[in-house]
């Protein structure tokens, strides 16, 4: 049987001083320079997104210069000018808000609902568990983007509906992940001990099983944000998400299509923004997994 | 596993590509011209075609009694002249002798009668029925003389006969094919119809018995619908196509740098406007409509959406049109727009919907630009670029004018009779509202309706000009539209190809088509 995760490690460590889980995490995490850089990038991105309105040199929607259409990057316009005369750098900054918010909120909703369902399905197994898992299987049968398109087609276009769609298709992955964890945790001795002293189910689930699943959820959460940003951007690219003139990255790419042969910069910068952000989240997720999983690295 | 499944598919695809390129290359040796166009063809029966393109292609094998030259002047084609009776009701047309149809039938008065009787019979449900419904009867005087009797005088009748829809069809083919005529065109034109594959190409080959000696100068034409802008641009650059029409304005700068290609631009009859539903608030208020006109910088629109290949509208109809009345362009004045909105009771603007009749990239840019401009005066618009099907459903077949959902509508028009009536009546006459015709502003003004009718019924050019002046001035004053731009024609041809041009209405001229090696 596996040892329980970080929280109650070091069963036999007489010589070592007892390390808190945080210290343990940091000790491993700081040894991964790539993940550190990705983490710093994500942190910077979040800061930029929060302070975008104060940082942008030009208004993202209402500034336009019809004498500078499609101008390449310059000192004045760092990322150049788009086909409607707007400053691409300002639009990317404001777009970071939308993309990060869409990615974070949709995954958060998906993670919360999915985790709860996973806990129930894993702990009770029976018909409730079966129902939840079969329903997840149904959702799994669709490719993610197709499911999202279907949901948006029903709910209508718009960024809020895209967030709902992405959240819905995130639910089954979290449910399945958490259920798997619960199944292995609930037969461990410390849980059985809880049973034997007559602790109620919800105490066992929330106070003793849930913390044990958090590490995997956090890792998966981080990686999932990357996927969700791509999905949201794809839906906007297809015209189903953010509507003009909102500077969402995918929508910006769509608007750049006609001009990208003659003025590549209009497509390059939004693409780079999506690419780097998603990459950063994925690398960060990898780093977190390596640092949080007690099975990896005991050197 | 996946790979082994994919490979043969890929090979098949390559094989198909090679086959296609052979099909295209080998006729090129035999001097076939490849013409790339931006849309698929709807029918090869010009009487049933609503799109200029299908009619343009049909000119390969069909001809009319009259036609238009490059400058939209009416010329004789299968006729040798005409007379009009004093009351303007009877037109007598002399026919050209020695003309043969592709199936060997002689072109005589009975062919004219058969073609037009078919067009004027409502039971045939031809889309161009309205254009010919004024013909009471077509009579055969002798083998080479026909007489048209009209229901009411119509001064532009010869323009109707010159319309690309009004072609002469072999009477034998009409009897033989009936409803299938759309796939089996038999005319008198310079080329014979060979094959039409909806999404691939339409092929025609030189007709040996053509009446005009020395023509045509090429062995055949392959008309290729290439819907994607980038692909159309690419096959021009590779030499796979000799000609491409409707070029995306944003790629013209690039194509101009290619030595083997020639970019041609000129005035067109194709205008863009933003209609406002005058039956609905707030557009029922003329001040709001004027404010919208003041709020839009048309020069900038031409630059942003059309890469400069458009000019601000300076009247209700395009400047190249007969009886055009110059009144603009409408000045760009944001302060004035705000003031008018305040006077109309909307000091903070309002929210509304803006639909576009098209969803190609040029229209997408245009409506985003309009959104940007209107936002400056407080008018917040929600954009929807309609697909063709949505357009028909939501706008063109809205059954009840009172509940029609359209508000602001970005659209355009190109009058293919080259004549003022067809540029005004379908769009602005009171009873032209959808689903009948295209008055998407639901505009109705008694003076305008009376003047339109007056102009139709008179044959005195001065009187007609007076009527059309009245119409245009009233419409400009009422502003049921925001008058935007007139597009420039934009097409590219390989320098080896000569004698092909696009007319201001988007129709093609290719009589003198020649290919140098």
PDB file of C-alpha atoms in Angstrom, chain B residues 130-306:
ATOM      1  CA  UNK B 130     -40.203  40.498 -62.490  1.00  0.00           C
ATOM      2  CA  UNK B 131     -37.713  41.934 -64.958  1.00  0.00           C
ATOM      3  CA  UNK B 132     -39.821  40.786 -67.929  1.00  0.00           C
ATOM      4  CA  UNK B 133     -43.324  40.891 -66.510  1.00  0.00           C
ATOM      5  CA  UNK B 134     -44.049  44.150 -68.317  1.00  0.00           C
ATOM      6  CA  UNK B 135     -43.965  42.383 -71.705  1.00  0.00           C
ATOM      7  CA  UNK B 136     -47.533  41.781 -72.810  1.00  0.00           C
ATOM      8  CA  UNK B 137     -46.633  39.724 -75.836  1.00  0.00           C
ATOM      9  CA  UNK B 138     -43.798  38.875 -78.172  1.00  0.00           C
ATOM     10  CA  UNK B 139     -44.835  38.618 -81.797  1.00  0.00           C
ATOM     11  CA  UNK B 140     -43.093  37.236 -84.873  1.00  0.00           C
ATOM     12  CA  UNK B 141     -43.386  39.717 -87.765  1.00  0.00           C
ATOM     13  CA  UNK B 142     -41.168  37.779 -90.155  1.00  0.00           C
ATOM     14  CA  UNK B 143     -38.145  35.496 -89.757  1.00  0.00           C
ATOM     15  CA  UNK B 144     -35.889  38.387 -88.818  1.00  0.00           C
ATOM     16  CA  UNK B 145     -38.247  40.855 -87.158  1.00  0.00           C
ATOM     17  CA  UNK B 146     -39.900  40.618 -83.741  1.00  0.00           C
ATOM     18  CA  UNK B 147     -42.353  42.939 -82.052  1.00  0.00           C
ATOM     19  CA  UNK B 148     -42.622  43.408 -78.289  1.00  0.00           C
ATOM     20  CA  UNK B 149     -45.841  44.878 -76.943  1.00  0.00           C
ATOM     21  CA  UNK B 150     -45.626  46.220 -73.408  1.00  0.00           C
ATOM     22  CA  UNK B 151     -48.338  46.422 -70.765  1.00  0.00           C
ATOM     23  CA  UNK B 152     -47.358  49.987 -69.961  1.00  0.00           C
ATOM     24  CA  UNK B 153     -44.753  52.308 -71.429  1.00  0.00           C
ATOM     25  CA  UNK B 154     -41.302  51.607 -70.037  1.00  0.00           C
ATOM     26  CA  UNK B 155     -38.520  53.838 -71.247  1.00  0.00           C
ATOM     27  CA  UNK B 156     -35.718  51.531 -70.117  1.00  0.00           C
ATOM     28  CA  UNK B 157     -37.048  48.518 -72.024  1.00  0.00           C
ATOM     29  CA  UNK B 158     -33.989  48.170 -74.262  1.00  0.00           C
ATOM     30  CA  UNK B 159     -31.844  48.102 -71.107  1.00  0.00           C
ATOM     31  CA  UNK B 160     -33.950  45.169 -69.966  1.00  0.00           C
ATOM     32  CA  UNK B 161     -33.245  43.362 -73.236  1.00  0.00           C
ATOM     33  CA  UNK B 162     -29.554  44.142 -72.727  1.00  0.00           C
ATOM     34  CA  UNK B 163     -29.619  42.700 -69.198  1.00  0.00           C
ATOM     35  CA  UNK B 164     -27.450  39.602 -68.975  1.00  0.00           C
ATOM     36  CA  UNK B 165     -30.545  37.595 -68.071  1.00  0.00           C
ATOM     37  CA  UNK B 166     -32.253  38.318 -71.397  1.00  0.00           C
ATOM     38  CA  UNK B 167     -30.483  35.722 -73.509  1.00  0.00           C
ATOM     39  CA  UNK B 168     -31.588  33.828 -76.592  1.00  0.00           C
ATOM     40  CA  UNK B 169     -32.002  30.090 -76.043  1.00  0.00           C
ATOM     41  CA  UNK B 170     -32.326  27.508 -78.797  1.00  0.00           C
ATOM     42  CA  UNK B 171     -36.063  26.759 -79.196  1.00  0.00           C
ATOM     43  CA  UNK B 172     -35.155  23.107 -79.798  1.00  0.00           C
ATOM     44  CA  UNK B 173     -33.319  22.979 -76.466  1.00  0.00           C
ATOM     45  CA  UNK B 174     -36.222  24.641 -74.650  1.00  0.00           C
ATOM     46  CA  UNK B 175     -38.564  21.944 -75.933  1.00  0.00           C
ATOM     47  CA  UNK B 176     -36.087  19.142 -75.271  1.00  0.00           C
ATOM     48  CA  UNK B 177     -34.761  19.989 -71.791  1.00  0.00           C
ATOM     49  CA  UNK B 178     -37.619  21.866 -70.141  1.00  0.00           C
ATOM     50  CA  UNK B 179     -36.742  22.332 -66.480  1.00  0.00           C
ATOM     51  CA  UNK B 180     -33.278  20.818 -66.987  1.00  0.00           C
ATOM     52  CA  UNK B 181     -32.229  23.725 -69.156  1.00  0.00           C
ATOM     53  CA  UNK B 182     -30.205  24.992 -66.227  1.00  0.00           C
ATOM     54  CA  UNK B 183     -27.711  22.185 -66.792  1.00  0.00           C
ATOM     55  CA  UNK B 184     -27.870  22.134 -70.605  1.00  0.00           C
ATOM     56  CA  UNK B 185     -27.409  25.644 -71.934  1.00  0.00           C
ATOM     57  CA  UNK B 186     -27.627  25.962 -75.735  1.00  0.00           C
ATOM     58  CA  UNK B 187     -27.080  29.456 -77.071  1.00  0.00           C
ATOM     59  CA  UNK B 188     -25.418  31.341 -79.900  1.00  0.00           C
ATOM     60  CA  UNK B 189     -22.348  32.473 -77.962  1.00  0.00           C
ATOM     61  CA  UNK B 190     -18.686  32.087 -78.878  1.00  0.00           C
ATOM     62  CA  UNK B 191     -18.249  28.967 -76.718  1.00  0.00           C
ATOM     63  CA  UNK B 192     -20.096  25.673 -76.415  1.00  0.00           C
ATOM     64  CA  UNK B 193     -20.967  24.323 -72.992  1.00  0.00           C
ATOM     65  CA  UNK B 194     -19.032  21.140 -72.119  1.00  0.00           C
ATOM     66  CA  UNK B 195     -19.274  20.280 -68.461  1.00  0.00           C
ATOM     67  CA  UNK B 196     -20.224  21.773 -65.126  1.00  0.00           C
ATOM     68  CA  UNK B 197     -19.057  20.324 -61.834  1.00  0.00           C
ATOM     69  CA  UNK B 198     -20.617  22.425 -59.082  1.00  0.00           C
ATOM     70  CA  UNK B 199     -17.644  23.013 -56.829  1.00  0.00           C
ATOM     71  CA  UNK B 200     -14.798  22.329 -59.271  1.00  0.00           C
ATOM     72  CA  UNK B 201     -15.192  24.001 -62.623  1.00  0.00           C
ATOM     73  CA  UNK B 202     -17.355  24.811 -65.593  1.00  0.00           C
ATOM     74  CA  UNK B 203     -15.788  24.128 -68.970  1.00  0.00           C
ATOM     75  CA  UNK B 204     -16.627  25.617 -72.338  1.00  0.00           C
ATOM     76  CA  UNK B 205     -14.939  25.149 -75.696  1.00  0.00           C
ATOM     77  CA  UNK B 206     -14.696  27.212 -78.860  1.00  0.00           C
ATOM     78  CA  UNK B 207     -17.805  27.134 -81.080  1.00  0.00           C
ATOM     79  CA  UNK B 208     -16.686  26.699 -84.709  1.00  0.00           C
ATOM     80  CA  UNK B 209     -19.871  28.110 -86.180  1.00  0.00           C
ATOM     81  CA  UNK B 210     -19.773  31.426 -84.311  1.00  0.00           C
ATOM     82  CA  UNK B 211     -21.253  34.256 -86.357  1.00  0.00           C
ATOM     83  CA  UNK B 212     -18.478  36.763 -85.743  1.00  0.00           C
ATOM     84  CA  UNK B 213     -15.532  35.809 -87.980  1.00  0.00           C
ATOM     85  CA  UNK B 214     -12.200  35.357 -86.220  1.00  0.00           C
ATOM     86  CA  UNK B 215     -13.785  34.893 -82.798  1.00  0.00           C
ATOM     87  CA  UNK B 216     -13.277  33.545 -80.226  1.00  0.00           C
ATOM     88  CA  UNK B 217      -9.509  33.806 -80.061  1.00  0.00           C
ATOM     89  CA  UNK B 218      -8.966  31.131 -77.434  1.00  0.00           C
ATOM     90  CA  UNK B 219      -9.847  27.435 -77.534  1.00  0.00           C
ATOM     91  CA  UNK B 220     -11.803  27.331 -74.349  1.00  0.00           C
ATOM     92  CA  UNK B 221     -12.390  28.644 -70.871  1.00  0.00           C
ATOM     93  CA  UNK B 222     -12.344  26.888 -67.530  1.00  0.00           C
ATOM     94  CA  UNK B 223     -14.380  28.827 -64.988  1.00  0.00           C
ATOM     95  CA  UNK B 224     -13.174  27.871 -61.544  1.00  0.00           C
ATOM     96  CA  UNK B 225     -15.006  28.833 -58.390  1.00  0.00           C
ATOM     97  CA  UNK B 226     -12.333  29.293 -55.709  1.00  0.00           C
ATOM     98  CA  UNK B 227     -14.135  30.475 -52.628  1.00  0.00           C
ATOM     99  CA  UNK B 228     -11.195  30.934 -50.293  1.00  0.00           C
ATOM    100  CA  UNK B 229      -9.447  34.294 -50.708  1.00  0.00           C
ATOM    101  CA  UNK B 230      -5.988  32.977 -49.943  1.00  0.00           C
ATOM    102  CA  UNK B 231      -6.284  30.044 -52.355  1.00  0.00           C
ATOM    103  CA  UNK B 232      -7.498  32.316 -55.128  1.00  0.00           C
ATOM    104  CA  UNK B 233      -4.551  34.599 -54.552  1.00  0.00           C
ATOM    105  CA  UNK B 234      -2.186  31.632 -54.478  1.00  0.00           C
ATOM    106  CA  UNK B 235      -3.272  29.999 -57.753  1.00  0.00           C
ATOM    107  CA  UNK B 236      -2.803  33.307 -59.519  1.00  0.00           C
ATOM    108  CA  UNK B 237       0.746  33.479 -58.278  1.00  0.00           C
ATOM    109  CA  UNK B 238       1.520  29.925 -59.357  1.00  0.00           C
ATOM    110  CA  UNK B 239       0.056  30.568 -62.809  1.00  0.00           C
ATOM    111  CA  UNK B 240      -2.656  27.937 -62.365  1.00  0.00           C
ATOM    112  CA  UNK B 241      -5.248  30.639 -63.042  1.00  0.00           C
ATOM    113  CA  UNK B 242      -4.931  33.463 -65.551  1.00  0.00           C
ATOM    114  CA  UNK B 243      -7.476  35.696 -63.979  1.00  0.00           C
ATOM    115  CA  UNK B 244      -9.082  36.179 -60.597  1.00  0.00           C
ATOM    116  CA  UNK B 245     -12.030  38.301 -59.689  1.00  0.00           C
ATOM    117  CA  UNK B 246     -12.946  39.722 -56.381  1.00  0.00           C
ATOM    118  CA  UNK B 247      -9.629  40.062 -54.768  1.00  0.00           C
ATOM    119  CA  UNK B 248      -9.323  40.669 -51.045  1.00  0.00           C
ATOM    120  CA  UNK B 249      -8.254  44.331 -50.847  1.00  0.00           C
ATOM    121  CA  UNK B 250      -5.723  43.593 -48.131  1.00  0.00           C
ATOM    122  CA  UNK B 251      -3.660  41.395 -50.465  1.00  0.00           C
ATOM    123  CA  UNK B 252      -3.437  43.827 -53.359  1.00  0.00           C
ATOM    124  CA  UNK B 253      -0.267  45.480 -52.083  1.00  0.00           C
ATOM    125  CA  UNK B 254       1.443  42.074 -52.161  1.00  0.00           C
ATOM    126  CA  UNK B 255       0.163  41.124 -55.634  1.00  0.00           C
ATOM    127  CA  UNK B 256       1.316  44.439 -57.064  1.00  0.00           C
ATOM    128  CA  UNK B 257       4.902  43.399 -56.428  1.00  0.00           C
ATOM    129  CA  UNK B 258       4.590  40.295 -58.667  1.00  0.00           C
ATOM    130  CA  UNK B 259       5.950  41.061 -62.147  1.00  0.00           C
ATOM    131  CA  UNK B 260       3.774  38.572 -64.054  1.00  0.00           C
ATOM    132  CA  UNK B 261       0.514  39.902 -62.675  1.00  0.00           C
ATOM    133  CA  UNK B 262      -1.478  42.992 -63.385  1.00  0.00           C
ATOM    134  CA  UNK B 263      -3.778  44.476 -60.754  1.00  0.00           C
ATOM    135  CA  UNK B 264      -6.680  46.342 -62.279  1.00  0.00           C
ATOM    136  CA  UNK B 265      -9.002  48.641 -60.457  1.00  0.00           C
ATOM    137  CA  UNK B 266     -11.787  50.900 -61.579  1.00  0.00           C
ATOM    138  CA  UNK B 267     -15.103  52.371 -60.606  1.00  0.00           C
ATOM    139  CA  UNK B 268     -17.999  50.040 -59.935  1.00  0.00           C
ATOM    140  CA  UNK B 269     -21.755  50.139 -59.502  1.00  0.00           C
ATOM    141  CA  UNK B 270     -21.387  48.269 -56.269  1.00  0.00           C
ATOM    142  CA  UNK B 271     -22.360  50.376 -53.277  1.00  0.00           C
ATOM    143  CA  UNK B 272     -22.358  49.665 -49.555  1.00  0.00           C
ATOM    144  CA  UNK B 273     -24.795  51.195 -47.148  1.00  0.00           C
ATOM    145  CA  UNK B 274     -26.223  50.738 -43.688  1.00  0.00           C
ATOM    146  CA  UNK B 275     -29.994  50.629 -43.729  1.00  0.00           C
ATOM    147  CA  UNK B 276     -31.917  51.623 -40.609  1.00  0.00           C
ATOM    148  CA  UNK B 277     -35.379  50.240 -39.918  1.00  0.00           C
ATOM    149  CA  UNK B 278     -37.416  53.447 -39.954  1.00  0.00           C
ATOM    150  CA  UNK B 279     -40.471  51.713 -38.511  1.00  0.00           C
ATOM    151  CA  UNK B 280     -38.690  51.090 -35.235  1.00  0.00           C
ATOM    152  CA  UNK B 281     -37.448  53.321 -32.462  1.00  0.00           C
ATOM    153  CA  UNK B 282     -35.061  55.086 -32.399  1.00  0.00           C
ATOM    154  CA  UNK B 283     -34.614  55.024 -36.166  1.00  0.00           C
ATOM    155  CA  UNK B 284     -38.092  56.446 -36.762  1.00  0.00           C
ATOM    156  CA  UNK B 285     -36.535  59.777 -35.817  1.00  0.00           C
ATOM    157  CA  UNK B 286     -34.828  61.444 -38.819  1.00  0.00           C
ATOM    158  CA  UNK B 287     -32.420  63.188 -36.453  1.00  0.00           C
ATOM    159  CA  UNK B 288     -31.098  59.837 -35.240  1.00  0.00           C
ATOM    160  CA  UNK B 289     -30.559  58.688 -38.819  1.00  0.00           C
ATOM    161  CA  UNK B 290     -28.782  61.921 -39.684  1.00  0.00           C
ATOM    162  CA  UNK B 291     -26.650  61.534 -36.557  1.00  0.00           C
ATOM    163  CA  UNK B 292     -25.578  58.057 -37.662  1.00  0.00           C
ATOM    164  CA  UNK B 293     -24.534  59.507 -41.007  1.00  0.00           C
ATOM    165  CA  UNK B 294     -22.528  62.244 -39.285  1.00  0.00           C
ATOM    166  CA  UNK B 295     -20.898  59.764 -36.913  1.00  0.00           C
ATOM    167  CA  UNK B 296     -19.241  57.640 -39.601  1.00  0.00           C
ATOM    168  CA  UNK B 297     -15.953  58.620 -41.163  1.00  0.00           C
ATOM    169  CA  UNK B 298     -16.406  57.189 -44.673  1.00  0.00           C
ATOM    170  CA  UNK B 299     -12.860  58.010 -45.792  1.00  0.00           C
ATOM    171  CA  UNK B 300     -11.539  55.948 -42.928  1.00  0.00           C
ATOM    172  CA  UNK B 301     -13.996  53.132 -43.699  1.00  0.00           C
ATOM    173  CA  UNK B 302     -12.648  52.962 -47.251  1.00  0.00           C
ATOM    174  CA  UNK B 303      -9.158  52.690 -45.814  1.00  0.00           C
ATOM    175  CA  UNK B 304      -9.838  50.190 -43.045  1.00  0.00           C
ATOM    176  CA  UNK B 305     -12.151  47.721 -44.766  1.00  0.00           C
ATOM    177  CA  UNK B 306     -11.288  48.198 -48.435  1.00  0.00           C
TER     178      UNK B 306
END
